[in-house]
mmCIF file of C-alpha atoms in Angstrom:
data_model
loop_
_atom_site.group_PDB
_atom_site.id
_atom_site.type_symbol
_atom_site.label_atom_id
_atom_site.label_comp_id
_atom_site.label_asym_id
_atom_site.label_seq_id
_atom_site.Cartn_x
_atom_site.Cartn_y
_atom_site.Cartn_z
ATOM 1 C CA MET A 1 18.154 15.403 -31.569
ATOM 2 C CA SER A 2 16.438 14.299 -28.333
ATOM 3 C CA LEU A 3 13.200 15.735 -27.020
ATOM 4 C CA ILE A 4 15.140 17.531 -24.282
ATOM 5 C CA GLU A 5 17.430 19.141 -26.833
ATOM 6 C CA ARG A 6 14.459 20.168 -28.982
ATOM 7 C CA ALA A 7 12.781 21.677 -25.911
ATOM 8 C CA THR A 8 15.920 23.642 -25.062
ATOM 9 C CA HIS A 9 16.255 24.916 -28.622
ATOM 10 C CA SER A 10 12.635 26.067 -28.584
ATOM 11 C CA GLY A 11 13.337 28.247 -25.558
ATOM 12 C CA ARG A 12 11.504 26.074 -23.051
ATOM 13 C CA THR A 13 12.868 23.418 -20.720
ATOM 14 C CA SER A 14 11.643 19.838 -20.322
ATOM 15 C CA TYR A 15 10.415 18.913 -16.846
ATOM 16 C CA TYR A 16 12.534 15.766 -17.067
ATOM 17 C CA HIS A 17 16.260 15.878 -16.381
ATOM 18 C CA TYR A 18 16.877 12.965 -18.734
ATOM 19 C CA ASP A 19 15.439 11.636 -21.970
ATOM 20 C CA PRO A 20 12.550 9.449 -20.704
ATOM 21 C CA SER A 21 11.691 6.143 -22.366
ATOM 22 C CA LEU A 22 8.211 5.778 -23.840
ATOM 23 C CA PRO A 23 8.347 1.960 -24.289
ATOM 24 C CA VAL A 24 9.228 1.404 -20.632
ATOM 25 C CA ALA A 25 6.450 3.766 -19.546
ATOM 26 C CA ILE A 26 3.986 1.826 -21.710
ATOM 27 C CA VAL A 27 5.028 -1.494 -20.154
ATOM 28 C CA ALA A 28 4.569 -0.067 -16.655
ATOM 29 C CA ALA A 29 1.191 1.423 -17.604
ATOM 30 C CA VAL A 30 -0.051 -1.903 -19.001
ATOM 31 C CA LEU A 31 1.118 -3.927 -15.997
ATOM 32 C CA TYR A 32 -0.415 -1.563 -13.460
ATOM 33 C CA THR A 33 -3.664 -1.279 -15.424
ATOM 34 C CA VAL A 34 -4.043 -5.068 -15.506
ATOM 35 C CA ALA A 35 -3.269 -5.228 -11.771
ATOM 36 C CA PHE A 36 -5.845 -2.497 -11.102
ATOM 37 C CA LEU A 37 -8.583 -4.332 -13.048
ATOM 38 C CA LEU A 38 -7.877 -7.611 -11.238
ATOM 39 C CA THR A 39 -7.845 -5.785 -7.895
ATOM 40 C CA VAL A 40 -11.305 -4.370 -8.666
ATOM 41 C CA ILE A 41 -12.608 -7.835 -9.600
ATOM 42 C CA GLN A 42 -11.359 -9.355 -6.329
ATOM 43 C CA TRP A 43 -12.627 -6.377 -4.351
ATOM 44 C CA ILE A 44 -16.150 -6.955 -5.682
ATOM 45 C CA ARG A 45 -15.923 -10.740 -5.506
ATOM 46 C CA TYR A 46 -15.042 -10.787 -1.813
ATOM 47 C CA ARG A 47 -17.058 -7.660 -0.926
ATOM 48 C CA ALA A 48 -13.959 -6.414 0.854
ATOM 49 C CA TRP A 49 -15.014 -2.785 1.127
ATOM 50 C CA VAL A 50 -12.163 -1.874 3.469
ATOM 51 C CA TRP A 51 -9.877 -2.819 0.564
ATOM 52 C CA SER A 52 -11.145 0.239 -1.317
ATOM 53 C CA VAL A 53 -7.904 2.005 -0.384
ATOM 54 C CA MET A 54 -5.887 -0.578 -2.333
ATOM 55 C CA VAL A 55 -8.244 -0.195 -5.296
ATOM 56 C CA LEU A 56 -7.600 3.551 -5.177
ATOM 57 C CA SER A 57 -3.836 2.999 -4.863
ATOM 58 C CA ALA A 58 -3.758 0.657 -7.871
ATOM 59 C CA ALA A 59 -5.822 3.150 -9.854
ATOM 60 C CA MET A 60 -3.371 5.935 -8.950
ATOM 61 C CA GLU A 61 -0.417 3.841 -10.140
ATOM 62 C CA ALA A 62 -2.174 2.901 -13.392
ATOM 63 C CA ILE A 63 -3.266 6.475 -14.136
ATOM 64 C CA GLY A 64 0.152 7.722 -13.064
ATOM 65 C CA TYR A 65 2.005 5.594 -15.599
ATOM 66 C CA ILE A 66 -0.578 6.225 -18.298
ATOM 67 C CA GLY A 67 -0.049 9.909 -17.588
ATOM 68 C CA ARG A 68 3.698 9.342 -17.807
ATOM 69 C CA CYS A 69 3.239 7.889 -21.314
ATOM 70 C CA VAL A 70 1.443 11.086 -22.292
ATOM 71 C CA SER A 71 3.954 13.281 -20.483
ATOM 72 C CA VAL A 72 6.949 11.635 -22.189
ATOM 73 C CA GLN A 73 5.502 12.731 -25.513
ATOM 74 C CA ASN A 74 4.606 16.212 -24.222
ATOM 75 C CA GLN A 75 7.534 17.085 -22.001
ATOM 76 C CA LEU A 76 6.782 20.810 -21.959
ATOM 77 C CA GLU A 77 3.270 20.358 -20.548
ATOM 78 C CA ARG A 78 3.229 20.989 -16.812
ATOM 79 C CA PRO A 79 -0.256 19.653 -15.839
ATOM 80 C CA VAL A 80 0.277 16.117 -17.125
ATOM 81 C CA TYR A 81 3.790 16.008 -15.642
ATOM 82 C CA VAL A 82 2.501 17.133 -12.235
ATOM 83 C CA LEU A 83 -0.337 14.582 -12.419
ATOM 84 C CA GLN A 84 1.850 11.568 -13.140
ATOM 85 C CA PHE A 85 4.530 12.656 -10.657
ATOM 86 C CA ALA A 86 2.086 13.214 -7.805
ATOM 87 C CA LEU A 87 0.126 9.984 -8.362
ATOM 88 C CA ILE A 88 3.240 7.793 -8.538
ATOM 89 C CA ILE A 89 4.681 9.485 -5.433
ATOM 90 C CA LEU A 90 1.515 9.201 -3.329
ATOM 91 C CA ALA A 91 0.097 5.760 -4.239
ATOM 92 C CA PRO A 92 2.528 3.762 -2.020
ATOM 93 C CA VAL A 93 1.580 5.945 0.953
ATOM 94 C CA LEU A 94 -1.997 4.665 0.652
ATOM 95 C CA MET A 95 -0.719 1.099 0.222
ATOM 96 C CA ALA A 96 0.996 1.467 3.571
ATOM 97 C CA ALA A 97 -2.411 2.300 5.072
ATOM 98 C CA CYS A 98 -3.744 -0.972 3.607
ATOM 99 C CA CYS A 99 -1.017 -2.878 5.445
ATOM 100 C CA TYR A 100 -1.967 -1.152 8.704
ATOM 101 C CA VAL A 101 -5.655 -2.000 8.330
ATOM 102 C CA ILE A 102 -5.157 -5.647 7.344
ATOM 103 C CA PHE A 103 -2.600 -6.227 10.098
ATOM 104 C CA SER A 104 -5.034 -4.755 12.611
ATOM 105 C CA ARG A 105 -7.847 -6.998 11.328
ATOM 106 C CA ILE A 106 -5.607 -10.066 11.623
ATOM 107 C CA LEU A 107 -4.859 -9.153 15.249
ATOM 108 C CA PHE A 108 -8.505 -8.706 16.179
ATOM 109 C CA LEU A 109 -9.781 -11.767 14.332
ATOM 110 C CA ILE A 110 -6.953 -14.151 15.201
ATOM 111 C CA VAL A 111 -5.768 -13.196 18.678
ATOM 112 C CA PRO A 112 -8.113 -13.620 21.692
ATOM 113 C CA GLN A 113 -8.777 -10.406 23.569
ATOM 114 C CA GLU A 114 -6.804 -11.420 26.646
ATOM 115 C CA ALA A 115 -3.716 -12.056 24.493
ATOM 116 C CA ARG A 116 -3.764 -8.664 22.732
ATOM 117 C CA THR A 117 -1.057 -7.054 24.798
ATOM 118 C CA PHE A 118 1.731 -4.579 24.169
ATOM 119 C CA ARG A 119 4.191 -7.440 24.517
ATOM 120 C CA LEU A 120 2.590 -9.325 21.631
ATOM 121 C CA CYS A 121 3.739 -6.896 18.927
ATOM 122 C CA TRP A 122 5.347 -3.934 20.774
ATOM 123 C CA VAL A 123 2.509 -1.649 19.673
ATOM 124 C CA PRO A 124 -0.823 -1.267 21.528
ATOM 125 C CA PRO A 125 -3.049 -3.508 19.310
ATOM 126 C CA ARG A 126 -6.193 -1.392 19.665
ATOM 127 C CA PHE A 127 -4.330 1.724 18.502
ATOM 128 C CA ILE A 128 -2.513 0.239 15.487
ATOM 129 C CA THR A 129 -4.917 1.603 12.877
ATOM 130 C CA PRO A 130 -5.479 5.119 14.344
ATOM 131 C CA ILE A 131 -1.782 5.667 15.177
ATOM 132 C CA PHE A 132 -0.256 4.499 11.911
ATOM 133 C CA VAL A 133 -3.016 5.763 9.617
ATOM 134 C CA GLY A 134 -2.717 9.132 11.375
ATOM 135 C CA PHE A 135 1.006 9.260 10.590
ATOM 136 C CA ASP A 136 0.216 8.071 7.068
ATOM 137 C CA ILE A 137 -2.163 10.977 6.497
ATOM 138 C CA ILE A 138 0.470 13.443 7.714
ATOM 139 C CA ALA A 139 3.083 11.855 5.433
ATOM 140 C CA LEU A 140 0.629 11.921 2.525
ATOM 141 C CA LEU A 141 -0.159 15.621 2.938
ATOM 142 C CA LEU A 142 3.508 16.579 3.308
ATOM 143 C CA GLN A 143 4.592 14.578 0.264
ATOM 144 C CA LEU A 144 1.690 15.953 -1.754
ATOM 145 C CA GLY A 145 2.615 19.502 -0.777
ATOM 146 C CA GLY A 146 6.285 18.913 -1.561
ATOM 147 C CA ALA A 147 5.507 17.269 -4.900
ATOM 148 C CA VAL A 148 3.266 20.157 -5.939
ATOM 149 C CA MET A 149 5.921 22.721 -4.936
ATOM 150 C CA ILE A 150 8.661 20.903 -6.854
ATOM 151 C CA THR A 151 6.653 20.341 -10.030
ATOM 152 C CA SER A 152 5.162 23.851 -10.107
ATOM 153 C CA VAL A 153 8.522 25.642 -10.139
ATOM 154 C CA ASP A 154 9.266 27.568 -13.310
ATOM 155 C CA GLY A 155 12.960 27.408 -14.206
ATOM 156 C CA THR A 156 12.877 31.042 -15.314
ATOM 157 C CA ASP A 157 11.813 32.364 -11.905
ATOM 158 C CA ARG A 158 14.422 34.276 -9.931
ATOM 159 C CA ASP A 159 13.662 32.352 -6.766
ATOM 160 C CA ALA A 160 13.298 28.990 -8.533
ATOM 161 C CA LYS A 161 16.068 27.435 -6.471
ATOM 162 C CA ASN A 162 14.508 28.539 -3.173
ATOM 163 C CA LYS A 163 11.134 27.150 -4.220
ATOM 164 C CA LEU A 164 12.719 23.861 -5.237
ATOM 165 C CA ASP A 165 14.571 23.643 -1.932
ATOM 166 C CA THR A 166 11.395 24.353 0.022
ATOM 167 C CA GLY A 167 9.452 21.706 -1.878
ATOM 168 C CA LYS A 168 12.306 19.258 -1.464
ATOM 169 C CA HIS A 169 12.444 19.796 2.309
ATOM 170 C CA VAL A 170 8.676 19.435 2.712
ATOM 171 C CA ALA A 171 8.703 16.198 0.707
ATOM 172 C CA GLN A 172 11.701 14.988 2.714
ATOM 173 C CA ILE A 173 9.875 15.531 5.991
ATOM 174 C CA GLY A 174 6.891 13.627 4.593
ATOM 175 C CA VAL A 175 9.056 10.662 3.604
ATOM 176 C CA ILE A 176 10.862 10.718 6.965
ATOM 177 C CA VAL A 177 7.530 10.646 8.829
ATOM 178 C CA GLN A 178 6.460 7.718 6.661
ATOM 179 C CA LEU A 179 9.775 5.912 7.185
ATOM 180 C CA VAL A 180 9.727 6.292 10.967
ATOM 181 C CA ALA A 181 6.103 5.173 11.294
ATOM 182 C CA PHE A 182 6.355 2.437 8.711
ATOM 183 C CA GLY A 183 9.691 1.272 10.095
ATOM 184 C CA LEU A 184 8.133 0.822 13.541
ATOM 185 C CA PHE A 185 5.195 -0.963 11.947
ATOM 186 C CA ALA A 186 7.555 -3.240 9.967
ATOM 187 C CA VAL A 187 9.273 -4.325 13.183
ATOM 188 C CA ALA A 188 5.907 -5.041 14.821
ATOM 189 C CA ALA A 189 4.521 -6.910 11.795
ATOM 190 C CA VAL A 190 7.618 -9.057 11.229
ATOM 191 C CA ARG A 191 7.869 -9.843 14.939
ATOM 192 C CA PHE A 192 4.190 -10.834 15.039
ATOM 193 C CA ASN A 193 4.948 -13.349 12.285
ATOM 194 C CA PHE A 194 6.784 -15.345 14.959
ATOM 195 C CA THR A 195 4.766 -14.550 18.083
ATOM 196 C CA SER A 196 1.488 -15.392 16.305
ATOM 197 C CA LYS A 197 2.345 -19.061 15.729
ATOM 198 C CA ARG A 198 0.489 -20.139 18.839
ATOM 199 C CA PHE A 199 -2.700 -18.668 17.333
ATOM 200 C CA THR A 200 -2.376 -20.507 13.986
ATOM 201 C CA GLY A 201 -5.522 -22.571 14.448
ATOM 202 C CA SER A 202 -7.622 -20.065 16.380
ATOM 203 C CA LEU A 203 -9.515 -18.640 13.418
ATOM 204 C CA SER A 204 -10.644 -21.959 11.969
ATOM 205 C CA GLU A 205 -11.667 -23.131 15.447
ATOM 206 C CA ARG A 206 -14.247 -20.348 15.619
ATOM 207 C CA TYR A 207 -16.028 -21.375 12.449
ATOM 208 C CA GLU A 208 -17.329 -24.652 11.114
ATOM 209 C CA ASN A 209 -14.687 -26.551 9.181
ATOM 210 C CA VAL A 210 -15.720 -27.605 5.689
ATOM 211 C CA GLY A 211 -12.405 -29.152 4.734
ATOM 212 C CA VAL A 212 -8.772 -29.424 5.701
ATOM 213 C CA LYS A 213 -7.911 -25.984 4.343
ATOM 214 C CA ASN A 214 -11.197 -24.103 4.583
ATOM 215 C CA TYR A 215 -14.001 -22.873 6.814
ATOM 216 C CA ARG A 216 -17.336 -21.307 5.929
ATOM 217 C CA ILE A 217 -18.830 -18.020 7.059
ATOM 218 C CA ASP A 218 -21.919 -16.307 5.654
ATOM 219 C CA GLY A 219 -21.978 -18.845 2.847
ATOM 220 C CA ILE A 220 -18.459 -17.992 1.694
ATOM 221 C CA VAL A 221 -15.664 -20.535 1.982
ATOM 222 C CA LYS A 222 -12.477 -19.053 3.453
ATOM 223 C CA ASN A 223 -8.961 -20.438 3.500
ATOM 224 C CA LYS A 224 -7.890 -20.948 7.114
ATOM 225 C CA HIS A 225 -4.160 -20.553 6.434
ATOM 226 C CA TRP A 226 -4.120 -16.851 7.291
ATOM 227 C CA PRO A 227 -0.327 -16.845 8.027
ATOM 228 C CA ALA A 228 0.157 -16.733 4.244
ATOM 229 C CA LEU A 229 -1.642 -13.375 4.219
ATOM 230 C CA LEU A 230 0.512 -12.152 7.105
ATOM 231 C CA ARG A 231 3.674 -13.070 5.171
ATOM 232 C CA VAL A 232 2.429 -11.078 2.169
ATOM 233 C CA VAL A 233 1.830 -8.089 4.461
ATOM 234 C CA ASN A 234 5.394 -8.460 5.784
ATOM 235 C CA LEU A 235 6.888 -8.639 2.273
ATOM 236 C CA THR A 236 4.829 -5.657 1.124
ATOM 237 C CA THR A 237 6.014 -3.698 4.146
ATOM 238 C CA ILE A 238 9.670 -4.355 3.291
ATOM 239 C CA LEU A 239 9.170 -3.387 -0.365
ATOM 240 C CA ILE A 240 7.471 -0.100 0.557
ATOM 241 C CA LEU A 241 10.261 0.630 3.041
ATOM 242 C CA VAL A 242 12.942 0.174 0.367
ATOM 243 C CA ARG A 243 10.985 2.393 -2.021
ATOM 244 C CA SER A 244 10.617 5.069 0.666
ATOM 245 C CA VAL A 245 14.364 5.071 1.302
ATOM 246 C CA TYR A 246 14.898 5.561 -2.441
ATOM 247 C CA ARG A 247 12.545 8.545 -2.513
ATOM 248 C CA LEU A 248 14.177 10.058 0.567
ATOM 249 C CA VAL A 249 17.604 9.846 -1.072
ATOM 250 C CA GLU A 250 16.172 11.299 -4.294
ATOM 251 C CA PHE A 251 14.641 14.292 -2.513
ATOM 252 C CA THR A 252 17.818 14.784 -0.500
ATOM 253 C CA GLU A 253 20.006 14.871 -3.621
ATOM 254 C CA GLY A 254 17.732 17.395 -5.324
ATOM 255 C CA THR A 255 16.989 17.787 -9.019
ATOM 256 C CA THR A 256 20.667 17.671 -9.970
ATOM 257 C CA GLY A 257 21.406 14.409 -8.123
ATOM 258 C CA TYR A 258 22.032 11.078 -9.779
ATOM 259 C CA LEU A 259 18.576 9.654 -9.017
ATOM 260 C CA SER A 260 16.816 12.672 -10.517
ATOM 261 C CA THR A 261 18.985 12.777 -13.636
ATOM 262 C CA HIS A 262 18.699 9.065 -14.482
ATOM 263 C CA GLU A 263 15.480 7.238 -15.262
ATOM 264 C CA TRP A 264 16.341 3.638 -14.390
ATOM 265 C CA PRO A 265 16.115 4.110 -10.571
ATOM 266 C CA GLN A 266 12.509 5.282 -10.993
ATOM 267 C CA TYR A 267 11.519 1.974 -12.555
ATOM 268 C CA VAL A 268 13.735 -0.289 -10.445
ATOM 269 C CA PHE A 269 13.194 1.156 -6.962
ATOM 270 C CA ASP A 270 9.655 2.452 -7.426
ATOM 271 C CA ALA A 271 7.715 0.774 -10.246
ATOM 272 C CA LEU A 272 9.358 -2.655 -9.817
ATOM 273 C CA PHE A 273 9.270 -2.650 -6.015
ATOM 274 C CA ILE A 274 5.705 -1.370 -5.705
ATOM 275 C CA TYR A 275 4.130 -3.627 -8.345
ATOM 276 C CA PRO A 276 4.231 -6.764 -6.115
ATOM 277 C CA CYS A 277 2.489 -4.736 -3.397
ATOM 278 C CA VAL A 278 -0.547 -4.728 -5.695
ATOM 279 C CA ALA A 279 -0.076 -7.999 -7.577
ATOM 280 C CA LEU A 280 0.543 -10.294 -4.598
ATOM 281 C CA PHE A 281 -2.720 -9.285 -2.937
ATOM 282 C CA ILE A 282 -4.635 -10.287 -6.057
ATOM 283 C CA TYR A 283 -3.911 -13.958 -5.332
ATOM 284 C CA TRP A 284 -3.447 -13.723 -1.553
ATOM 285 C CA HIS A 285 -6.446 -11.450 -1.191
ATOM 286 C CA PRO A 286 -7.526 -10.620 2.398
ATOM 287 C CA GLY A 287 -11.066 -11.678 1.505
ATOM 288 C CA LYS A 288 -9.774 -15.165 0.808
ATOM 289 C CA TYR A 289 -8.730 -15.577 4.443
ATOM 290 C CA LEU A 290 -10.548 -13.105 6.680
ATOM 291 C CA PRO A 291 -14.226 -12.445 7.376
ATOM 292 C CA TYR A 292 -15.600 -9.006 8.126
ATOM 293 C CA LEU A 293 -13.791 -6.791 5.647
ATOM 294 C CA GLY A 294 -16.360 -4.028 5.836
ATOM 295 C CA PHE A 295 -15.297 -0.613 7.059
ATOM 296 C CA ARG A 296 -16.081 -1.599 10.648
ATOM 297 C CA LEU A 297 -15.956 -4.867 12.543
ATOM 298 C CA PRO A 298 -19.322 -6.174 13.805
ATOM 299 C CA LYS A 299 -20.247 -5.230 17.361
ATOM 300 C CA GLY A 300 -18.684 -7.754 19.700
ATOM 301 C CA ALA A 301 -15.987 -8.902 17.289
ATOM 302 C CA HIS A 302 -13.401 -7.313 19.570
ATOM 303 C CA GLY A 303 -14.302 -9.686 22.377
ATOM 304 C CA SER A 304 -12.548 -12.844 23.484
ATOM 305 C CA ARG A 305 -13.353 -15.761 21.219
ATOM 306 C CA ASP A 306 -16.104 -13.625 19.686
ATOM 307 C CA SER A 307 -18.282 -14.283 22.742
ATOM 308 C CA GLY A 308 -21.407 -12.235 23.195
ATOM 309 C CA PHE A 309 -22.623 -12.128 19.631
ATOM 310 C CA ARG A 310 -24.131 -14.498 17.069
ATOM 311 C CA MET A 311 -22.564 -15.203 13.731
ATOM 312 C CA ARG A 312 -24.533 -16.523 10.774
ATOM 313 C CA LEU A 313 -22.960 -19.620 9.289
ATOM 314 C CA GLU A 314 -24.136 -21.803 6.447
ATOM 315 C CA SER A 315 -23.461 -25.441 7.172
ATOM 316 C CA ARG A 316 -24.818 -28.898 6.593
ATOM 317 C CA GLY A 317 -28.438 -28.433 7.731
ATOM 318 C CA ARG A 318 -27.648 -25.789 10.358
ATOM 319 C CA SER A 319 -28.197 -22.081 9.930
ATOM 320 C CA THR A 320 -26.848 -20.310 13.033
ATOM 321 C CA LEU A 321 -24.321 -21.103 15.739
ATOM 322 C CA ASP A 322 -23.567 -19.396 19.033
ATOM 323 C CA LEU A 323 -19.826 -18.818 19.267
#
């Protein structure tokens, strides 16, 4: 007799609409926990404080799947089910914000001020972070509200169906907002991959070269091949888009739809698609390519060719250069 059948016989209903697999949940929990620990190590190593959002996202995924392991063995417990469901649903929304921030930093650090035009990426460069992060926050709140409504419904309530429908619609709106905003961002980011080729050498030209592949800033050697980071951002964007479409279809179908009554889509279109969004940035970490990954760019960094401010550089016998 399955856990679901035992729950039904005991007079209570499992929160899962299928018999969930513990081994698969354990594998996901282990993979995401390892990715989270490596993300923390790189975050500290490169002092990339703006990357704190990715650290939080990886932690949410790891805790979410650890919680799922616990929930699979305690299918009648609402709190742990709500916890794992909400964390797994919301983590990719924060990862999208990471893509916005890093793309914006690439624009400001790579492209001279006079070239940062609407034509360059079809989005006003200076408003990329506030516009898309703003939509991301709205999508996050809506999906959180919808997830809480869906998971808090008691099957014995008279108006259970109405509550489920309301939660489903709220979550749907949240995913749609995310899809529209992230879809526009995906077009801009992928297009910039081609329009940015004329700026390929601009970053390394600003700093003292210490080798064919590297430059040095504040004593830290950086890899000058930043287009590799841009390609990772593009790939991550596509993966999050596919995952968002999956969630939209799932919410649209409702709790009796195929995606909600079968477990494999959860791991294929969510766990499997989102994992590279964390893992790829461990190797192609923004701190490996870009300077100034604090929460704010230094004063003057928005200017053309970084004119008007001094940047400390460690070099062969020289301490400071005027750029």
